[in-house]
mmCIF file of C-alpha atoms and ligand atoms in Angstrom:
data_model
loop_
_atom_site.group_PDB
_atom_site.id
_atom_site.type_symbol
_atom_site.label_atom_id
_atom_site.label_comp_id
_atom_site.label_asym_id
_atom_site.label_seq_id
_atom_site.Cartn_x
_atom_site.Cartn_y
_atom_site.Cartn_z
ATOM 1 C CA UNK A 16 94.740 25.167 95.807
ATOM 2 C CA UNK A 17 96.153 23.809 99.082
ATOM 3 C CA UNK A 18 96.119 25.706 102.358
ATOM 4 C CA UNK A 19 98.542 25.025 105.231
ATOM 5 C CA UNK A 20 98.002 26.718 108.580
ATOM 6 C CA UNK A 21 101.512 27.699 109.646
ATOM 7 C CA UNK A 22 100.638 29.806 112.664
ATOM 8 C CA UNK A 23 97.289 29.761 114.456
ATOM 9 C CA UNK A 24 98.572 31.709 117.447
ATOM 10 C CA UNK A 25 98.899 35.329 118.433
ATOM 11 C CA UNK A 26 101.317 37.728 120.071
ATOM 12 C CA UNK A 27 101.484 35.397 123.105
ATOM 13 C CA UNK A 28 104.432 32.996 122.730
ATOM 14 C CA UNK A 29 103.331 29.369 122.538
ATOM 15 C CA UNK A 30 105.052 26.076 121.778
ATOM 16 C CA UNK A 31 102.020 24.763 119.901
ATOM 17 C CA UNK A 32 100.727 27.892 118.170
ATOM 18 C CA UNK A 33 103.125 30.046 116.179
ATOM 19 C CA UNK A 34 102.202 33.668 115.403
ATOM 20 C CA UNK A 35 99.973 34.326 112.424
ATOM 21 C CA UNK A 36 100.900 32.844 109.030
ATOM 22 C CA UNK A 37 99.220 30.748 106.328
ATOM 23 C CA UNK A 38 100.577 29.171 103.162
ATOM 24 C CA UNK A 39 98.571 28.777 99.961
ATOM 25 C CA UNK A 40 100.079 26.635 97.213
ATOM 26 C CA UNK A 41 98.579 26.899 93.770
ATOM 27 C CA UNK A 42 99.993 26.110 90.310
ATOM 28 C CA UNK A 43 103.543 25.767 91.651
ATOM 29 C CA UNK A 44 103.366 29.146 93.417
ATOM 30 C CA UNK A 45 103.801 29.580 97.171
ATOM 31 C CA UNK A 46 101.904 32.427 98.770
ATOM 32 C CA UNK A 47 102.228 33.490 102.385
ATOM 33 C CA UNK A 48 99.435 35.319 104.165
ATOM 34 C CA UNK A 49 101.179 37.084 107.043
ATOM 35 C CA UNK A 50 104.628 36.269 108.392
ATOM 36 C CA UNK A 51 104.534 36.401 112.193
ATOM 37 C CA UNK A 52 107.365 35.235 114.444
ATOM 38 C CA UNK A 53 108.167 31.568 113.842
ATOM 39 C CA UNK A 54 106.902 31.483 110.256
ATOM 40 C CA UNK A 55 110.227 30.476 108.686
ATOM 41 C CA UNK A 56 110.573 27.565 111.070
ATOM 42 C CA UNK A 57 106.986 26.431 110.429
ATOM 43 C CA UNK A 58 107.652 26.634 106.670
ATOM 44 C CA UNK A 59 110.590 24.263 107.094
ATOM 45 C CA UNK A 60 108.386 21.948 109.152
ATOM 46 C CA UNK A 61 105.833 22.049 106.318
ATOM 47 C CA UNK A 62 108.576 21.094 103.852
ATOM 48 C CA UNK A 63 108.820 24.500 102.153
ATOM 49 C CA UNK A 64 111.963 26.601 102.003
ATOM 50 C CA UNK A 65 111.862 30.298 102.838
ATOM 51 C CA UNK A 66 113.488 30.642 99.403
ATOM 52 C CA UNK A 67 110.372 29.309 97.676
ATOM 53 C CA UNK A 68 107.889 32.006 98.661
ATOM 54 C CA UNK A 69 106.707 34.016 95.638
ATOM 55 C CA UNK A 70 104.214 36.414 97.199
ATOM 56 C CA UNK A 71 103.480 37.658 100.721
ATOM 57 C CA UNK A 72 100.138 39.246 101.566
ATOM 58 C CA UNK A 73 100.288 41.237 104.791
ATOM 59 C CA UNK A 74 97.031 41.828 106.642
ATOM 60 C CA UNK A 75 98.448 44.550 108.928
ATOM 61 C CA UNK A 76 101.635 45.626 110.618
ATOM 62 C CA UNK A 77 101.302 44.235 114.146
ATOM 63 C CA UNK A 78 104.424 42.232 115.060
ATOM 64 C CA UNK A 79 102.507 38.957 115.476
ATOM 65 C CA UNK A 80 101.703 39.181 111.729
ATOM 66 C CA UNK A 81 104.934 40.587 110.328
ATOM 67 C CA UNK A 82 107.885 39.950 112.673
ATOM 68 C CA UNK A 83 109.562 37.235 110.560
ATOM 69 C CA UNK A 84 109.752 39.393 107.419
ATOM 70 C CA UNK A 85 113.168 40.782 108.339
ATOM 71 C CA UNK A 86 114.461 37.302 109.244
ATOM 72 C CA UNK A 87 113.143 35.868 105.971
ATOM 73 C CA UNK A 88 114.719 38.587 103.824
ATOM 74 C CA UNK A 89 118.025 38.362 105.656
ATOM 75 C CA UNK A 90 118.080 34.566 105.299
ATOM 76 C CA UNK A 91 117.624 34.995 101.530
ATOM 77 C CA UNK A 92 121.004 36.774 101.440
ATOM 78 C CA UNK A 93 122.866 33.766 102.850
ATOM 79 C CA UNK A 94 126.014 33.819 100.722
ATOM 80 C CA UNK A 95 126.216 30.109 99.989
ATOM 81 C CA UNK A 96 122.710 29.961 98.531
ATOM 82 C CA UNK A 97 121.425 33.451 97.761
ATOM 83 C CA UNK A 98 117.863 33.804 96.586
ATOM 84 C CA UNK A 99 117.531 34.753 92.919
ATOM 85 C CA UNK A 100 113.729 34.768 92.468
ATOM 86 C CA UNK A 101 112.019 38.110 92.803
ATOM 87 C CA UNK A 102 109.606 38.477 95.703
ATOM 88 C CA UNK A 103 106.353 40.444 95.724
ATOM 89 C CA UNK A 104 104.711 41.809 98.845
ATOM 90 C CA UNK A 105 101.261 43.305 99.204
ATOM 91 C CA UNK A 106 99.967 45.367 102.086
ATOM 92 C CA UNK A 107 97.825 48.318 103.029
ATOM 93 C CA UNK A 108 98.746 51.992 102.640
ATOM 94 C CA UNK A 109 102.045 52.721 104.366
ATOM 95 C CA UNK A 110 103.607 49.305 103.687
ATOM 96 C CA UNK A 111 106.239 50.697 101.303
ATOM 97 C CA UNK A 112 107.409 53.263 103.855
ATOM 98 C CA UNK A 113 107.344 50.589 106.562
ATOM 99 C CA UNK A 114 109.795 48.456 104.557
ATOM 100 C CA UNK A 115 111.988 51.399 103.770
ATOM 101 C CA UNK A 116 112.304 52.116 107.492
ATOM 102 C CA UNK A 117 112.696 48.436 108.403
ATOM 103 C CA UNK A 118 115.550 48.038 105.912
ATOM 104 C CA UNK A 119 117.126 51.246 107.156
ATOM 105 C CA UNK A 120 116.903 50.056 110.769
ATOM 106 C CA UNK A 121 118.860 46.956 109.737
ATOM 107 C CA UNK A 122 121.516 49.049 107.991
ATOM 108 C CA UNK A 123 120.214 48.195 104.506
ATOM 109 C CA UNK A 124 120.947 44.497 105.003
ATOM 110 C CA UNK A 125 117.483 43.264 104.081
ATOM 111 C CA UNK A 126 117.896 44.116 100.408
ATOM 112 C CA UNK A 127 119.884 41.705 98.258
ATOM 113 C CA UNK A 128 121.659 42.484 94.976
ATOM 114 C CA UNK A 129 120.428 39.121 93.643
ATOM 115 C CA UNK A 130 116.648 39.654 93.623
ATOM 116 C CA UNK A 131 114.068 42.407 93.691
ATOM 117 C CA UNK A 132 111.466 42.918 96.386
ATOM 118 C CA UNK A 133 108.462 44.809 95.074
ATOM 119 C CA UNK A 134 105.886 46.218 97.455
ATOM 120 C CA UNK A 135 102.334 46.894 96.269
ATOM 121 C CA UNK A 136 99.912 48.888 98.369
ATOM 122 C CA UNK A 137 96.238 48.010 97.981
ATOM 123 C CA UNK A 138 92.902 49.121 99.407
ATOM 124 C CA UNK A 139 89.457 47.811 98.542
ATOM 125 C CA UNK A 140 90.176 46.223 95.180
ATOM 126 C CA UNK A 141 90.688 43.047 93.208
ATOM 127 C CA UNK A 142 93.499 42.208 90.814
ATOM 128 C CA UNK A 143 95.139 39.304 88.999
ATOM 129 C CA UNK A 144 98.466 37.767 89.890
ATOM 130 C CA UNK A 145 99.911 34.851 87.887
ATOM 131 C CA UNK A 146 96.464 33.544 86.952
ATOM 132 C CA UNK A 147 95.126 33.915 90.462
ATOM 133 C CA UNK A 148 92.313 36.310 91.295
ATOM 134 C CA UNK A 149 93.099 38.298 94.442
ATOM 135 C CA UNK A 150 90.959 40.750 96.387
ATOM 136 C CA UNK A 151 91.495 42.893 99.463
ATOM 137 C CA UNK A 152 89.097 44.766 101.709
ATOM 138 C CA UNK A 153 89.779 47.100 104.633
ATOM 139 C CA UNK A 154 88.546 45.644 107.932
ATOM 140 C CA UNK A 155 88.144 47.048 111.437
ATOM 141 C CA UNK A 156 91.302 46.449 113.468
ATOM 142 C CA UNK A 157 94.097 49.011 113.012
ATOM 143 C CA UNK A 158 93.824 52.050 110.737
ATOM 144 C CA UNK A 159 95.326 49.958 107.917
ATOM 145 C CA UNK A 160 94.113 46.370 108.173
ATOM 146 C CA UNK A 161 93.106 44.176 105.260
ATOM 147 C CA UNK A 162 91.252 40.927 104.706
ATOM 148 C CA UNK A 163 92.196 38.982 101.564
ATOM 149 C CA UNK A 164 90.493 36.586 99.202
ATOM 150 C CA UNK A 165 91.983 34.405 96.487
ATOM 151 C CA UNK A 166 90.219 32.508 93.734
ATOM 152 C CA UNK A 167 91.560 29.920 91.348
ATOM 153 C CA UNK A 168 89.742 27.500 89.067
ATOM 154 C CA UNK A 169 86.387 28.031 90.774
ATOM 155 C CA UNK A 170 87.684 27.664 94.373
ATOM 156 C CA UNK A 171 88.031 30.484 96.847
ATOM 157 C CA UNK A 172 89.787 31.063 100.163
ATOM 158 C CA UNK A 173 89.270 34.168 102.300
ATOM 159 C CA UNK A 174 91.368 35.368 105.253
ATOM 160 C CA UNK A 175 90.029 37.788 107.858
ATOM 161 C CA UNK A 176 93.396 38.896 109.221
ATOM 162 C CA UNK A 177 92.649 40.548 112.554
ATOM 163 C CA UNK A 178 89.186 42.058 112.344
ATOM 164 C CA UNK A 179 86.171 43.137 114.292
ATOM 165 C CA UNK A 180 82.643 42.425 113.091
ATOM 166 C CA UNK A 181 82.113 44.528 109.952
ATOM 167 C CA UNK A 182 80.141 44.365 106.682
ATOM 168 C CA UNK A 183 83.374 44.581 104.652
ATOM 169 C CA UNK A 184 84.496 41.231 106.100
ATOM 170 C CA UNK A 185 81.148 39.575 105.349
ATOM 171 C CA UNK A 186 81.279 40.843 101.758
ATOM 172 C CA UNK A 187 84.859 39.688 101.216
ATOM 173 C CA UNK A 188 84.129 36.184 102.552
ATOM 174 C CA UNK A 189 80.875 35.857 100.581
ATOM 175 C CA UNK A 190 80.288 32.166 99.712
ATOM 176 C CA UNK A 191 83.998 31.339 100.099
ATOM 177 C CA UNK A 192 84.840 27.635 99.979
ATOM 178 C CA UNK A 193 87.210 28.167 102.909
ATOM 179 C CA UNK A 194 87.122 31.125 105.288
ATOM 180 C CA UNK A 195 90.043 31.406 107.711
ATOM 181 C CA UNK A 196 88.815 33.713 110.442
ATOM 182 C CA UNK A 197 90.329 35.077 113.595
ATOM 183 C CA UNK A 198 88.678 33.957 116.825
ATOM 184 C CA UNK A 199 90.834 35.895 119.241
ATOM 185 C CA UNK A 200 88.872 36.125 122.466
ATOM 186 C CA UNK A 201 86.008 34.367 124.236
ATOM 187 C CA UNK A 202 82.433 35.610 124.444
ATOM 188 C CA UNK A 203 82.239 38.045 127.361
ATOM 189 C CA UNK A 204 85.861 39.172 126.952
ATOM 190 C CA UNK A 205 85.596 40.854 123.565
ATOM 191 C CA UNK A 206 88.214 43.503 122.757
ATOM 192 C CA UNK A 207 87.750 46.166 120.081
ATOM 193 C CA UNK A 208 89.183 45.050 116.731
ATOM 194 C CA UNK A 209 88.767 41.322 117.398
ATOM 195 C CA UNK A 210 86.072 38.661 117.151
ATOM 196 C CA UNK A 211 84.594 36.162 119.592
ATOM 197 C CA UNK A 212 83.247 32.679 118.728
ATOM 198 C CA UNK A 213 79.620 33.865 118.654
ATOM 199 C CA UNK A 214 80.501 36.772 116.361
ATOM 200 C CA UNK A 215 82.644 34.595 114.074
ATOM 201 C CA UNK A 216 79.672 32.249 113.722
ATOM 202 C CA UNK A 217 77.458 35.150 112.735
ATOM 203 C CA UNK A 218 79.952 36.509 110.181
ATOM 204 C CA UNK A 219 80.402 33.028 108.654
ATOM 205 C CA UNK A 220 76.617 32.476 108.501
ATOM 206 C CA UNK A 221 75.991 35.872 106.909
ATOM 207 C CA UNK A 222 78.773 35.227 104.375
ATOM 208 C CA UNK A 223 77.364 31.719 103.786
ATOM 209 C CA UNK A 224 80.820 30.114 103.646
ATOM 210 C CA UNK A 225 81.284 26.407 102.998
ATOM 211 C CA UNK A 226 84.051 25.709 105.534
ATOM 212 C CA UNK A 227 84.986 27.937 108.450
ATOM 213 C CA UNK A 228 88.525 27.572 109.800
ATOM 214 C CA UNK A 229 89.184 29.269 113.130
ATOM 215 C CA UNK A 230 92.581 30.698 114.029
ATOM 216 C CA UNK A 231 94.405 33.387 116.039
ATOM 217 C CA UNK A 232 93.456 31.943 119.442
ATOM 218 C CA UNK A 233 94.568 33.906 122.516
ATOM 219 C CA UNK A 234 95.006 31.692 125.612
ATOM 220 C CA UNK A 235 91.694 32.900 127.126
ATOM 221 C CA UNK A 236 89.601 31.625 124.202
ATOM 222 C CA UNK A 237 91.170 28.167 124.409
ATOM 223 C CA UNK A 238 89.341 27.730 127.730
ATOM 224 C CA UNK A 239 85.945 28.581 126.153
ATOM 225 C CA UNK A 240 83.419 26.212 124.516
ATOM 226 C CA UNK A 241 84.361 27.632 121.113
ATOM 227 C CA UNK A 242 82.440 25.166 118.982
ATOM 228 C CA UNK A 243 79.097 25.517 120.770
ATOM 229 C CA UNK A 244 79.394 29.307 120.736
ATOM 230 C CA UNK A 245 80.114 29.335 116.976
ATOM 231 C CA UNK A 246 77.201 26.916 116.430
ATOM 232 C CA UNK A 247 74.691 29.418 117.859
ATOM 233 C CA UNK A 248 74.808 31.089 114.439
ATOM 234 C CA UNK A 249 76.667 28.864 111.981
ATOM 235 C CA UNK A 250 75.725 25.389 110.754
ATOM 236 C CA UNK A 251 78.352 24.793 108.023
ATOM 237 C CA UNK A 252 81.623 22.856 108.187
ATOM 238 C CA UNK A 253 83.851 23.963 111.052
ATOM 239 C CA UNK A 254 87.563 23.363 111.685
ATOM 240 C CA UNK A 255 89.389 24.579 114.794
ATOM 241 C CA UNK A 256 92.791 25.342 113.306
ATOM 242 C CA UNK A 257 96.046 23.839 114.525
ATOM 243 C CA UNK A 258 99.563 24.609 113.305
ATOM 244 C CA UNK A 259 100.649 22.649 110.214
ATOM 245 C CA UNK A 260 97.118 21.466 109.404
ATOM 246 C CA UNK A 261 96.637 21.098 105.635
ATOM 247 C CA UNK A 262 93.282 21.814 104.014
ATOM 248 C CA UNK A 263 92.314 21.156 100.385
HETATM 249 ZN ZN1 ZN B 14 97.079 39.518 115.667
HETATM 250 ZN ZN1 ZN B 15 96.591 42.846 115.102
#
């Protein structure tokens, strides 16, 4: 199971940090977790075509996590090389209606006659997909925000999405080999629905994860001593994420 950080940034445009997106490659399958602005370009930079994505897990419907969905679907209609593989998407309650409205806003041009897009809505549950064990848990951010976990062959990766400190997140990340967690704002500038380095360290310590990967850095947190603040609570392996970093 290989993880590529495609976008470690936020809603704030940045040349070095694209909006939120991660790629997991396992058993020949390509899975996206979020699809913020710039994701398609980062995929190309990582050597993966937008045509090769099999499954997209959406953590929530803020534009910095979902804005490239329309661009990706429209690109798949390109007449010279139309996509023919079906695509599955997973999101929280309301995702199906969101896509219906998104497609309608684009005059129906996001849907192709050559492949099906299926949308599955999930809550707190686990399920199997192509031999992979997937789990979702609602977390504190918007009314419909999810964290995800995937397990394959004894390894596990968990993704916080955007989340505040909450027991659901700790449970979902429990003993994960890799935990990709948002670290949006610095200590002292915490906003509701987001984490700070000290809080991320506490969540990772409580979940007892093997490797903590930090992401979703707003410009303010880049000025902070992130590592020392995380280390107040967490002693495990720590990676400060950068775009296109590969792990595993
Ligand atoms: Zn965000
Ligand atoms: Zn958000």
